[in-house]
Short mmCIF file of C-alpha atoms and ligand atoms in Angstrom, two decimals:
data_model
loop_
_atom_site.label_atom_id
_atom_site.label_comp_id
_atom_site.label_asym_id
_atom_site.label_seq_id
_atom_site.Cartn_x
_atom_site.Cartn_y
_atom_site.Cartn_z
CA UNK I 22 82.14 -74.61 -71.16
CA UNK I 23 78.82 -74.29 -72.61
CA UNK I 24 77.44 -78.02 -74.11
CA UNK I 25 74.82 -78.85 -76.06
CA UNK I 26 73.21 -82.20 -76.65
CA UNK I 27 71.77 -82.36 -80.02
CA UNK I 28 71.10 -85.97 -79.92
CA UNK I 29 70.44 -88.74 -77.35
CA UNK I 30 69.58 -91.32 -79.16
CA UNK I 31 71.29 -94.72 -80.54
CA UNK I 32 71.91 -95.54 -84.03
CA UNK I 33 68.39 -95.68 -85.29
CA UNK I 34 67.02 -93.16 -83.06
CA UNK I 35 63.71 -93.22 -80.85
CA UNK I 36 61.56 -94.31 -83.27
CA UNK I 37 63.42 -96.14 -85.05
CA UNK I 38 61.60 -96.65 -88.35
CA UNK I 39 60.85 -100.02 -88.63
CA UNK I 40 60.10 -100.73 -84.81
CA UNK I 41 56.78 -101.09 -83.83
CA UNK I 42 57.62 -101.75 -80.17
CA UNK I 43 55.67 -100.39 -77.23
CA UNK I 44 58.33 -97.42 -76.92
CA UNK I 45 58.56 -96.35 -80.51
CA UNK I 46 54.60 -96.46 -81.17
CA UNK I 47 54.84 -93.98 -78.36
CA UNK I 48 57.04 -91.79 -79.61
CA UNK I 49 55.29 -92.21 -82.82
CA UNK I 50 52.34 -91.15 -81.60
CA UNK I 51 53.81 -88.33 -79.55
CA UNK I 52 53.30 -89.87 -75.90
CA UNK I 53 57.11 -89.78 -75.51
CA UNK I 54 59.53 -87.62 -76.21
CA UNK I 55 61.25 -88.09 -80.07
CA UNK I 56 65.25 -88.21 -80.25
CA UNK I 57 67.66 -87.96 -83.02
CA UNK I 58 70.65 -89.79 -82.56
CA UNK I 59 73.60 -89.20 -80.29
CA UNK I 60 75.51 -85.96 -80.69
CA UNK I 61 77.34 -83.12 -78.52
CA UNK I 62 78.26 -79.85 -79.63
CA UNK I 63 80.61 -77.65 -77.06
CA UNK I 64 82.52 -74.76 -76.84
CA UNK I 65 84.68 -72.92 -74.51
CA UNK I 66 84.09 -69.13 -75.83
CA UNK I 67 80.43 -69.54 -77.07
CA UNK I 68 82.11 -68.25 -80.74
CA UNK I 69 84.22 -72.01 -81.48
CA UNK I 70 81.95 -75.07 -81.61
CA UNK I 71 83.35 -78.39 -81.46
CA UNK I 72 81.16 -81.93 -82.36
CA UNK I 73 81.34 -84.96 -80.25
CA UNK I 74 80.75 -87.45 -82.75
CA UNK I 75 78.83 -86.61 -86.38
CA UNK I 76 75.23 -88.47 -86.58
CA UNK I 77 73.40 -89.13 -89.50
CA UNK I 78 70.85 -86.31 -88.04
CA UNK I 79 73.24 -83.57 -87.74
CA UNK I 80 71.74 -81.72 -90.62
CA UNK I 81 68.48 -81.25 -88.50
CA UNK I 82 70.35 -81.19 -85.30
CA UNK I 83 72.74 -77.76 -86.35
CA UNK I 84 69.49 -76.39 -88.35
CA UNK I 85 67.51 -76.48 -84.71
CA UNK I 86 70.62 -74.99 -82.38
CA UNK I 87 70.82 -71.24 -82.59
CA UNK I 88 74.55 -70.93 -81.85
CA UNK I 89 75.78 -72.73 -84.33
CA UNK I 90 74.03 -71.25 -86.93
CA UNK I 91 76.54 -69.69 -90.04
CA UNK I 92 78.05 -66.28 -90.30
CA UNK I 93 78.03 -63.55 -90.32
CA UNK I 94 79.74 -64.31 -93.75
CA UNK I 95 78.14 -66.30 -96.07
CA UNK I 96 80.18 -69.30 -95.56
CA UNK I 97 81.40 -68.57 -92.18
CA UNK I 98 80.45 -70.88 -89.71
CA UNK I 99 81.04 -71.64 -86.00
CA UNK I 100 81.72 -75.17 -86.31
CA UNK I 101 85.74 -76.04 -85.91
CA UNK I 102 85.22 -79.96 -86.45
CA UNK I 103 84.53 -83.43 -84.89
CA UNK I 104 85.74 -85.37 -82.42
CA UNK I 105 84.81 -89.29 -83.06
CA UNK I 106 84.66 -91.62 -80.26
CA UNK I 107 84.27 -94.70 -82.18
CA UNK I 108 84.17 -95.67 -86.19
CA UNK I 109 80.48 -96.80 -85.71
CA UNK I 110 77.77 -95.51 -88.85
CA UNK I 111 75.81 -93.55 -86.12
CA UNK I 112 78.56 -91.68 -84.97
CA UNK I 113 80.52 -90.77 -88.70
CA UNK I 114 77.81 -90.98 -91.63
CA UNK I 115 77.33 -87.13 -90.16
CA UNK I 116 80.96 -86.10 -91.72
CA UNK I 117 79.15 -86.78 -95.30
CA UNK I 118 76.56 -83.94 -94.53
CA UNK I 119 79.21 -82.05 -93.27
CA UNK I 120 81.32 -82.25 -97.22
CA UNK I 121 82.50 -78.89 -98.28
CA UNK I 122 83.03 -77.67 -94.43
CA UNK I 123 86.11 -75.49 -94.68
CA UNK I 124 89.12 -76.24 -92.48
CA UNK I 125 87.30 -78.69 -90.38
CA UNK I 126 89.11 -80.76 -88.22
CA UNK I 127 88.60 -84.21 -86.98
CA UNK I 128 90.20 -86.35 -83.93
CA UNK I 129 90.11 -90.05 -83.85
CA UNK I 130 91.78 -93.11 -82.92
CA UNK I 131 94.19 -94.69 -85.23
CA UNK I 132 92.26 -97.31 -85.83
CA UNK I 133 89.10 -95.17 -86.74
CA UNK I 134 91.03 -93.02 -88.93
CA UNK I 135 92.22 -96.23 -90.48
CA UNK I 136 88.69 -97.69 -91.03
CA UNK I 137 87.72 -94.06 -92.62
CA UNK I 138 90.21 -94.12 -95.16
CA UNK I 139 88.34 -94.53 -97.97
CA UNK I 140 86.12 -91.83 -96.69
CA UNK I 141 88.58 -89.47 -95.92
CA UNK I 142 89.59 -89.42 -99.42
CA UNK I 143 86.08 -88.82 -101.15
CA UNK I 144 85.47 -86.08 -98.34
CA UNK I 145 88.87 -84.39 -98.72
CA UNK I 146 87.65 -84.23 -102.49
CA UNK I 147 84.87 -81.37 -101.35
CA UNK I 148 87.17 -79.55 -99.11
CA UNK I 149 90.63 -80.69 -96.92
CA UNK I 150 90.15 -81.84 -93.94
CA UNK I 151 92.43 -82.05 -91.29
CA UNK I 152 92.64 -85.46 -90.01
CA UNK I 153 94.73 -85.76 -86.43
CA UNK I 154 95.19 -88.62 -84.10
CA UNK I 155 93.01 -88.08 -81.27
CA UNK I 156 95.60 -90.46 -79.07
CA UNK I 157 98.32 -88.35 -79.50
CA UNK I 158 100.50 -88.01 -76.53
CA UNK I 159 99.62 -85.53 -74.21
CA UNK I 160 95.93 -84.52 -75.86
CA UNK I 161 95.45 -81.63 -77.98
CA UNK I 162 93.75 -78.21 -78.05
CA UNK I 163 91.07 -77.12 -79.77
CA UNK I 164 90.19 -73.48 -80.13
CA UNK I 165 88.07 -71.90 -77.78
CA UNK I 166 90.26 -72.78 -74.89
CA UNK I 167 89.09 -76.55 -74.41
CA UNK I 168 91.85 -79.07 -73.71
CA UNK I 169 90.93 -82.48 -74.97
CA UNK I 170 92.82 -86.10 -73.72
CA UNK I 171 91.68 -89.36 -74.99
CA UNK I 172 91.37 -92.72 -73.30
CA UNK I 173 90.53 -96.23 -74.61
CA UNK I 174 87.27 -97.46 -73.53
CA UNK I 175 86.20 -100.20 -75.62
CA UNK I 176 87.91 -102.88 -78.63
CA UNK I 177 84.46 -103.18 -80.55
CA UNK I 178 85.06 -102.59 -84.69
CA UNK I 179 82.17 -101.61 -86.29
CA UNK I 180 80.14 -104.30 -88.08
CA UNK I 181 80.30 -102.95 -91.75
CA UNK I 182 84.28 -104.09 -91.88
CA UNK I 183 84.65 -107.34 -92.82
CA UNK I 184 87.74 -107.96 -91.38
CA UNK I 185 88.55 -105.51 -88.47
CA UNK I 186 92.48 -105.96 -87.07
CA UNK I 187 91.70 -106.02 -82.42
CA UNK I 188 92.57 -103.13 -81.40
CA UNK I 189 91.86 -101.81 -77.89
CA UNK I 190 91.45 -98.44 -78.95
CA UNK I 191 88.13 -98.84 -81.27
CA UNK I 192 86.40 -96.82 -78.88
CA UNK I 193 87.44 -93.78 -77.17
CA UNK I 194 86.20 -91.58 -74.36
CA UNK I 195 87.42 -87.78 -74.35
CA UNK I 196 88.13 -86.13 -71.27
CA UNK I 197 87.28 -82.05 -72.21
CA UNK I 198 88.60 -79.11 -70.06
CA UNK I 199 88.09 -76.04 -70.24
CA UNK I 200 91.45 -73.99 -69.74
CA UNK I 201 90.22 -70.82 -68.13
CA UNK I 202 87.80 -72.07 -65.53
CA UNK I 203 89.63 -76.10 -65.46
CA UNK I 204 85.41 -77.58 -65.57
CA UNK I 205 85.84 -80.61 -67.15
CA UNK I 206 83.73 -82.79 -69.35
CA UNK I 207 83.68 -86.56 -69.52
CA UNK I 208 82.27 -88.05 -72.60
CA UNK I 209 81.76 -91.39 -73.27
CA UNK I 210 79.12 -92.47 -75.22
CA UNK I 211 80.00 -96.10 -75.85
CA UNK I 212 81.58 -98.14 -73.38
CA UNK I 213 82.00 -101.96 -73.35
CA UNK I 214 82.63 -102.51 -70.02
CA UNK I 215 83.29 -100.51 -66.83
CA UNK I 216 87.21 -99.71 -66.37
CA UNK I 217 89.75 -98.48 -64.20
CA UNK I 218 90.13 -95.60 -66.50
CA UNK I 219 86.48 -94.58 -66.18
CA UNK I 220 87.35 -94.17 -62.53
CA UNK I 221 90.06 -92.30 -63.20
CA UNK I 222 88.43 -89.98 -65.43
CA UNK I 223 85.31 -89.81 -63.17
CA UNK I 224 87.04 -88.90 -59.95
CA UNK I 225 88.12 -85.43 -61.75
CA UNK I 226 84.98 -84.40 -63.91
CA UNK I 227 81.93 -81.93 -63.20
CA UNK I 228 80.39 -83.44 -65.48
CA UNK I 229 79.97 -87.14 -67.49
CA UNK I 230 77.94 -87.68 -70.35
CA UNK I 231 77.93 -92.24 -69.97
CA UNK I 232 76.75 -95.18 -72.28
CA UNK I 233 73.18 -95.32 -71.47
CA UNK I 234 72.40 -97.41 -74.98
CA UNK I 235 70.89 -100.55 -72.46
CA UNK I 236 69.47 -100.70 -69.29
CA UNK I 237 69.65 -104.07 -68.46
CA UNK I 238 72.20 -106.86 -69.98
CA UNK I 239 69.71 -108.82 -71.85
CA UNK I 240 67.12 -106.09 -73.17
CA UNK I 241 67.99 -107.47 -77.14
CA UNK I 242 66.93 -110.34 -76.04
CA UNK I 243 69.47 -113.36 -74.37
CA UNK I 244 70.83 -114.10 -77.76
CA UNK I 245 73.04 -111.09 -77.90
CA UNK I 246 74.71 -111.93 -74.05
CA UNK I 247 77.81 -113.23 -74.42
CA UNK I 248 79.19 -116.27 -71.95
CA UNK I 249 80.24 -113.39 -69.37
CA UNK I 250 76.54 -112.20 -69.20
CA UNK I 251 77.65 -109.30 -70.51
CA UNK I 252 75.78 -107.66 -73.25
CA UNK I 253 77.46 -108.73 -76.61
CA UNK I 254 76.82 -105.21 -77.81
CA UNK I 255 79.63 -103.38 -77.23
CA UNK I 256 78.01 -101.93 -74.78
CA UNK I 257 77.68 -102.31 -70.96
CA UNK I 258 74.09 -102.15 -69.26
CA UNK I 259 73.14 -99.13 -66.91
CA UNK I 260 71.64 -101.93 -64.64
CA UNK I 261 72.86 -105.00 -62.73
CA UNK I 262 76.14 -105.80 -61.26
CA UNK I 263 78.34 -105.16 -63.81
CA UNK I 264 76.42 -102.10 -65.00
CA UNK I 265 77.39 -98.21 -65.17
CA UNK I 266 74.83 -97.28 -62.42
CA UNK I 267 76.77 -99.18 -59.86
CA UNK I 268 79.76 -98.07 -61.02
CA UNK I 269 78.73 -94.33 -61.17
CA UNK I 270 77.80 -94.64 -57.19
CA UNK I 271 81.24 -94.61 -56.30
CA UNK I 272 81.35 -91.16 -57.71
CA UNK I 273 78.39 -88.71 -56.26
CA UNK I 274 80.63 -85.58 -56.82
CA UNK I 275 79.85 -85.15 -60.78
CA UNK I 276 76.75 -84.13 -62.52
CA UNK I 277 75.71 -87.98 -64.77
CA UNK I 278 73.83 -88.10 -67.40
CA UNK I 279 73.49 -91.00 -69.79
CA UNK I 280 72.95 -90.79 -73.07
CA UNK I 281 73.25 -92.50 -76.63
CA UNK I 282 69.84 -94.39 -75.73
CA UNK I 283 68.71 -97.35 -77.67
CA UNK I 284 64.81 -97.94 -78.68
CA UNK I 285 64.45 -100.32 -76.39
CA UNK I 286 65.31 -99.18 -73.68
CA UNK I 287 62.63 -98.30 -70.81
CA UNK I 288 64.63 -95.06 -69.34
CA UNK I 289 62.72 -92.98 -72.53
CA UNK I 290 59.79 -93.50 -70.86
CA UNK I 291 60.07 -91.02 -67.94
CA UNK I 292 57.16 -92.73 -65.75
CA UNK I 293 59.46 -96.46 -65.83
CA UNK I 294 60.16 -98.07 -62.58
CA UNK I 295 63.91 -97.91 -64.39
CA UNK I 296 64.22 -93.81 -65.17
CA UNK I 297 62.64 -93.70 -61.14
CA UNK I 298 65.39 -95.72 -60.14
CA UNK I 299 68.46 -93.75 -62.15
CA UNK I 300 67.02 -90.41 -60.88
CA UNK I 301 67.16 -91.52 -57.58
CA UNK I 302 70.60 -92.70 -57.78
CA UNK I 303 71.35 -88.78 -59.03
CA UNK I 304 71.71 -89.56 -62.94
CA UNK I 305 69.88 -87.96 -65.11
CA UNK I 306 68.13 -88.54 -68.93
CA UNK I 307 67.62 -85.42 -70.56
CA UNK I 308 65.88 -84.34 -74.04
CA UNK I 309 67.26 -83.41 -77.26
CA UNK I 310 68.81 -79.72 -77.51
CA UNK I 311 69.14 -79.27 -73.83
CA UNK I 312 72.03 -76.69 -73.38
CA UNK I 313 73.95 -76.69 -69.96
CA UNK I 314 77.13 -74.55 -68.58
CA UNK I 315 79.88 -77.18 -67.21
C1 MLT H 427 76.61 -99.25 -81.59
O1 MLT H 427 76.51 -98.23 -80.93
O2 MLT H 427 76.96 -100.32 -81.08
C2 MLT H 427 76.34 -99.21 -83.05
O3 MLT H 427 75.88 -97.95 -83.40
C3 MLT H 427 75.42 -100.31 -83.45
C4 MLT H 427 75.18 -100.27 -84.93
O4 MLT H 427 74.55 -99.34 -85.41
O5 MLT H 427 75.59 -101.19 -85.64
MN1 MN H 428 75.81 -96.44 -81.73
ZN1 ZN H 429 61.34 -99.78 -80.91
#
């Protein structure tokens, strides 16, 4: 399975344009690296590309990844369609960009698909859209060979609805493997806390691509911890005792790489006492548009 991440970034991306932290005036001023915001494209026969998740920057993300440019028709294209793992604006406003896409198909949660309703009906206007339940029992399979299951992860509704019903399956991880050599792929993006299931899905990867939005719990700033100390976010920290990184030392066997990185955090600064400690615990942060075989 070949994968490609196209985006590393949180919503916002590094810079974000109104920051004027420490971070983003480096990026800004091209002391570190730049990153679009978080995106995966993979395949299992190099000719049928799948999306994890559509950003906002997918225009410029597809424009800069040779194999998924279109054709050899004029409208043909590699790209089968979009797996969501959450309903969040930096993970869907990419399906707009995407309007007119023949025959694409796109996996969710019921809850996302519920949220997207209104969208799904001004997008099925341009072309239809195949809309499927990424839940269903048993997973699905997408062409190319991959064989996808889905796994609740996290119960945070995105902010824009007003009135979100709970629901424990708001955010998903997907569990990818490819059928003809059984490598599998772990993707979870956004996480809200650390899980049985994560250990589950952990124990039989190659590879896991993890919530690295925060490195530690109070990085917004202590107004955004909730009474648990746990980042109100949505999102749990890489550091500290209820973070990923402690977590992810349990399981040495897989390649771990975090992504989905927010502007503040000091892992996109690859000199940080925090990136020296994750590389030394065998995780990795890698750039934009770096292409690996799982
Ligand atoms: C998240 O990952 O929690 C969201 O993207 C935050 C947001 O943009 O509102
Ligand atoms: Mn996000
Ligand atoms: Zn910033």
């Amino acid at each position: 399975m070949r994968v490609v991440l196209l985006g590393t970034a949180a919503g916002g991306g590094f810079p974000q344009w109104n920051c004027a932290c420490a971070l983003c005036t480096a990026a800004r001023d091209g002391r570190l690296p730049s990153r679009t915001q978080e995106c995966v494209a993979v395949t299992g026969n190099s000719r049928d590309w799948w999306l994890l998740n559509a950003s906002p920057d997918i225009r410029t993300q597809l424009v800069a990844t040779a194999p998924l440019r279109p054709g050899p028709g004029p409208r043909d294209t590699p790209l089968r369609g979009v797996l969501l793992t959450d309903a969040e604006a930096d993970h869907v406003s990419g399906l707009a960009v995407l309007r007119g896409g023949a025959g694409l198909k796109v996996y969710a949660a019921p809850p996302v698909l519920a949220a997207l309703a209104p969208v799904r009906a001004t997008l099925d206007r341009y072309a239809v859209w195949q809309w499927s339940d990424a839940l269903t029992e048993g997973g699905f399979v997408l062409s190319g060979g991959l064989v996808v299951t889905a796994h609740p992860v996290g119960a945070k509704a995105p902010r824009y609805l007003a009135a979100a019903a709970a629901d424990d399956r708001w955010v998903i991880a997907y569990r990818v493997e490819d059928l003809a050599t059984g490598r599998v792929l772990v993707y979870a993006p956004c996480v809200g806390a650390w899980s049985p299931v994560l250990d589950e899905l952990l124990a039989t990867a190659d590879c896991a691509l993890l919530d690295g939005t925060f490195y530690a719990a109070d990085e917004m700033g202590t107004a955004v911890r909730g009474e648990s100390g746990q980042a109100a976010m949505g999102h749990l920290p890489v550091a500290g005792p209820r973070g990923s990184l402690m977590a992810l030392a349990r399981h040495p066997g897989p390649r771990r790489i975090y992504t989905h990185l927010n502007n503040t955090n000091p892992l996109l600064d690859p000199a940080s006492a925090a990136r020296h400690r994750v590389t030394e615990a065998g995780a990795e942060v890698l750039a934009d548009g770096t292409e690996f075989v799982v």
